[in-house]
Amino acid sequence: MSALVRTWLVLLALLALSVGLSFVGLGRTALALSIVIAGAKATVVAWKFMHLSERSPTVRLFAAAPVMWVVLLVGFVVYDSVTRGAP
Amino acid sequence: MRTEFLHEPFVDAHQQHDASSLGMWTFLASEVLLFTGLLTAFASRASIHADAFRRMSHEHMHVALGTLNTAVLLTSSLTMAIAVHRARESAELPKAPLVATGTLGIVFLCVKGHEWFLAFGEHLAPWDPAATLHADERLFFVLYFVLTGVHALHLAIAVAAVLATAAWRAAPNTIEMTGLYWHLVDVVWLFLYPLFYLMGAG
């Protein structure tokens, strides 16, 4: 039980960090950092609250596969958009 | 592991739990794909109309309300995790944490609804005949209403499911699988939050 509360405090600290970073004038870097922090929060939720730490390798693979799809799809679409240059 | 909720065709509670976990994670993967499609649309438009998107986020998103809602959902994930923990450990239904989880979900939806009505009042809705936004600015709000709308729909279903497990005294396994769905809805919001609220902050 206290482990769950500790996990929650870590998540709130990460939230505070991403809000703080957005207001110190980092510009575009801040958005990239806050997306990375969102990924960290999601990993903590999946590992602790969704019990991936206790699951079999098969279940972990099923959980990791959609992460790969998101990265491939969003990654290549953004890569395409930003490398086209002026229309 | 308690065995009084064992169903056919499983030989023991452990096997039943393994099978439901794998099935639930497969369903969650399909849900992730649904949001991936929408997020891809957002990423492609946001990278082309970067200035308009940042301006709309800066001028019209309420960072305080978005941050509050993120904290509310993270807390609801804690109460859900406590409910699952108690359901595993004792024979009693973890009614209080389940009701707390559902209530926090409703709080989130109320704050979200309030933000939507603020946006309607500023004529930001894409279907509003009084809207004065440019095409690229309107895209931001099309994506905002679709993504937060689909997310809110998922959360409403999750609220109903969690309150149903409390009302119908669900088996520990069912509470745990409902919890997985709840946490996924939380995880989706964790990504929507920086994209809409923090993009133009500062």
PDB file of N, CA and C in Angstrom, chain B residues 7 18-19 38-39 48 51 82-83 91 97 115 128-130 136-137 153 159 167 178 180-181 190 197-198 202:
ATOM      1  N   HIS B   7     -13.692 -19.957 -13.375  1.00  0.00           N
ATOM      2  CA  HIS B   7     -14.662 -20.288 -14.423  1.00  0.00           C
ATOM      3  C   HIS B   7     -14.106 -21.383 -15.320  1.00  0.00           C
ATOM      4  N   ASP B  18      -3.849 -15.333 -15.907  1.00  0.00           N
ATOM      5  CA  ASP B  18      -2.924 -15.146 -17.039  1.00  0.00           C
ATOM      6  C   ASP B  18      -3.679 -14.871 -18.326  1.00  0.00           C
ATOM      7  N   ALA B  19      -4.736 -15.691 -18.562  1.00  0.00           N
ATOM      8  CA  ALA B  19      -5.498 -15.559 -19.802  1.00  0.00           C
ATOM      9  C   ALA B  19      -6.220 -14.213 -19.842  1.00  0.00           C
ATOM     10  N   LEU B  38      -5.380   9.096 -34.265  1.00  0.00           N
ATOM     11  CA  LEU B  38      -5.727  10.493 -33.991  1.00  0.00           C
ATOM     12  C   LEU B  38      -4.482  11.314 -33.654  1.00  0.00           C
ATOM     13  N   LEU B  39      -3.559  10.713 -32.877  1.00  0.00           N
ATOM     14  CA  LEU B  39      -2.335  11.432 -32.521  1.00  0.00           C
ATOM     15  C   LEU B  39      -1.453  11.677 -33.749  1.00  0.00           C
ATOM     16  N   ILE B  48       3.330  20.882 -39.339  1.00  0.00           N
ATOM     17  CA  ILE B  48       3.241  21.773 -40.505  1.00  0.00           C
ATOM     18  C   ILE B  48       2.798  23.181 -40.083  1.00  0.00           C
ATOM     19  N   ASP B  51       3.424  27.226 -35.790  1.00  0.00           N
ATOM     20  CA  ASP B  51       3.218  28.535 -35.161  1.00  0.00           C
ATOM     21  C   ASP B  51       1.760  28.740 -34.745  1.00  0.00           C
ATOM     22  N   ILE B  82      -5.168   0.900  -5.385  1.00  0.00           N
ATOM     23  CA  ILE B  82      -5.459   0.488  -4.002  1.00  0.00           C
ATOM     24  C   ILE B  82      -6.633  -0.508  -3.999  1.00  0.00           C
ATOM     25  N   ALA B  83      -7.657  -0.223  -4.827  1.00  0.00           N
ATOM     26  CA  ALA B  83      -8.811  -1.131  -4.908  1.00  0.00           C
ATOM     27  C   ALA B  83      -8.374  -2.529  -5.356  1.00  0.00           C
ATOM     28  N   ALA B  91     -11.194 -10.774   1.385  1.00  0.00           N
ATOM     29  CA  ALA B  91     -12.431 -11.265   0.778  1.00  0.00           C
ATOM     30  C   ALA B  91     -13.456 -10.151   0.620  1.00  0.00           C
ATOM     31  N   PRO B  97     -12.383   2.630  -2.203  1.00  0.00           N
ATOM     32  CA  PRO B  97     -11.484   3.086  -3.272  1.00  0.00           C
ATOM     33  C   PRO B  97     -12.121   3.034  -4.664  1.00  0.00           C
ATOM     34  N   GLU B 115     -14.207  23.434 -19.395  1.00  0.00           N
ATOM     35  CA  GLU B 115     -13.271  23.980 -20.394  1.00  0.00           C
ATOM     36  C   GLU B 115     -13.907  24.034 -21.781  1.00  0.00           C
ATOM     37  N   ASP B 128     -18.979  26.504 -35.120  1.00  0.00           N
ATOM     38  CA  ASP B 128     -19.626  27.744 -34.699  1.00  0.00           C
ATOM     39  C   ASP B 128     -19.643  28.731 -35.863  1.00  0.00           C
ATOM     40  N   PRO B 129     -20.867  29.176 -36.293  1.00  0.00           N
ATOM     41  CA  PRO B 129     -20.919  30.114 -37.432  1.00  0.00           C
ATOM     42  C   PRO B 129     -20.250  31.456 -37.113  1.00  0.00           C
ATOM     43  N   ALA B 130     -20.125  31.794 -35.804  1.00  0.00           N
ATOM     44  CA  ALA B 130     -19.496  33.065 -35.424  1.00  0.00           C
ATOM     45  C   ALA B 130     -17.979  32.951 -35.287  1.00  0.00           C
ATOM     46  N   ASP B 136      -5.856  27.090 -40.370  1.00  0.00           N
ATOM     47  CA  ASP B 136      -4.873  26.329 -39.595  1.00  0.00           C
ATOM     48  C   ASP B 136      -5.160  26.394 -38.096  1.00  0.00           C
ATOM     49  N   GLU B 137      -5.735  27.535 -37.653  1.00  0.00           N
ATOM     50  CA  GLU B 137      -6.107  27.652 -36.237  1.00  0.00           C
ATOM     51  C   GLU B 137      -7.303  26.772 -35.918  1.00  0.00           C
ATOM     52  N   LEU B 153     -15.126  10.205 -23.753  1.00  0.00           N
ATOM     53  CA  LEU B 153     -16.052   9.084 -23.943  1.00  0.00           C
ATOM     54  C   LEU B 153     -15.489   7.820 -23.286  1.00  0.00           C
ATOM     55  N   VAL B 159     -15.740   5.078 -15.998  1.00  0.00           N
ATOM     56  CA  VAL B 159     -16.448   5.436 -14.759  1.00  0.00           C
ATOM     57  C   VAL B 159     -17.607   4.463 -14.538  1.00  0.00           C
ATOM     58  N   ALA B 167     -21.024  -1.873  -7.560  1.00  0.00           N
ATOM     59  CA  ALA B 167     -22.457  -2.133  -7.354  1.00  0.00           C
ATOM     60  C   ALA B 167     -22.781  -3.628  -7.419  1.00  0.00           C
ATOM     61  N   THR B 178     -10.780  -4.274 -15.004  1.00  0.00           N
ATOM     62  CA  THR B 178     -11.375  -2.941 -15.119  1.00  0.00           C
ATOM     63  C   THR B 178     -10.317  -1.885 -14.792  1.00  0.00           C
ATOM     64  N   LEU B 180      -7.100  -2.130 -15.314  1.00  0.00           N
ATOM     65  CA  LEU B 180      -6.183  -1.981 -16.454  1.00  0.00           C
ATOM     66  C   LEU B 180      -6.749  -0.975 -17.459  1.00  0.00           C
ATOM     67  N   TYR B 181      -8.067  -1.087 -17.724  1.00  0.00           N
ATOM     68  CA  TYR B 181      -8.710  -0.161 -18.657  1.00  0.00           C
ATOM     69  C   TYR B 181      -8.640   1.268 -18.101  1.00  0.00           C
ATOM     70  N   LEU B 190      -2.148  11.434 -20.264  1.00  0.00           N
ATOM     71  CA  LEU B 190      -0.789  11.898 -19.947  1.00  0.00           C
ATOM     72  C   LEU B 190      -0.101  12.451 -21.194  1.00  0.00           C
ATOM     73  N   TYR B 197      -1.824  21.489 -23.830  1.00  0.00           N
ATOM     74  CA  TYR B 197      -1.692  22.538 -22.819  1.00  0.00           C
ATOM     75  C   TYR B 197      -0.282  23.117 -22.729  1.00  0.00           C
ATOM     76  N   LEU B 198       0.740  22.234 -22.779  1.00  0.00           N
ATOM     77  CA  LEU B 198       2.098  22.716 -22.532  1.00  0.00           C
ATOM     78  C   LEU B 198       2.780  23.230 -23.793  1.00  0.00           C
ATOM     79  N   GLY B 202       4.235  29.176 -21.225  1.00  0.00           N
ATOM     80  CA  GLY B 202       5.475  29.927 -21.024  1.00  0.00           C
ATOM     81  C   GLY B 202       5.590  31.150 -21.914  1.00  0.00           C
TER      82      GLY B 202
END
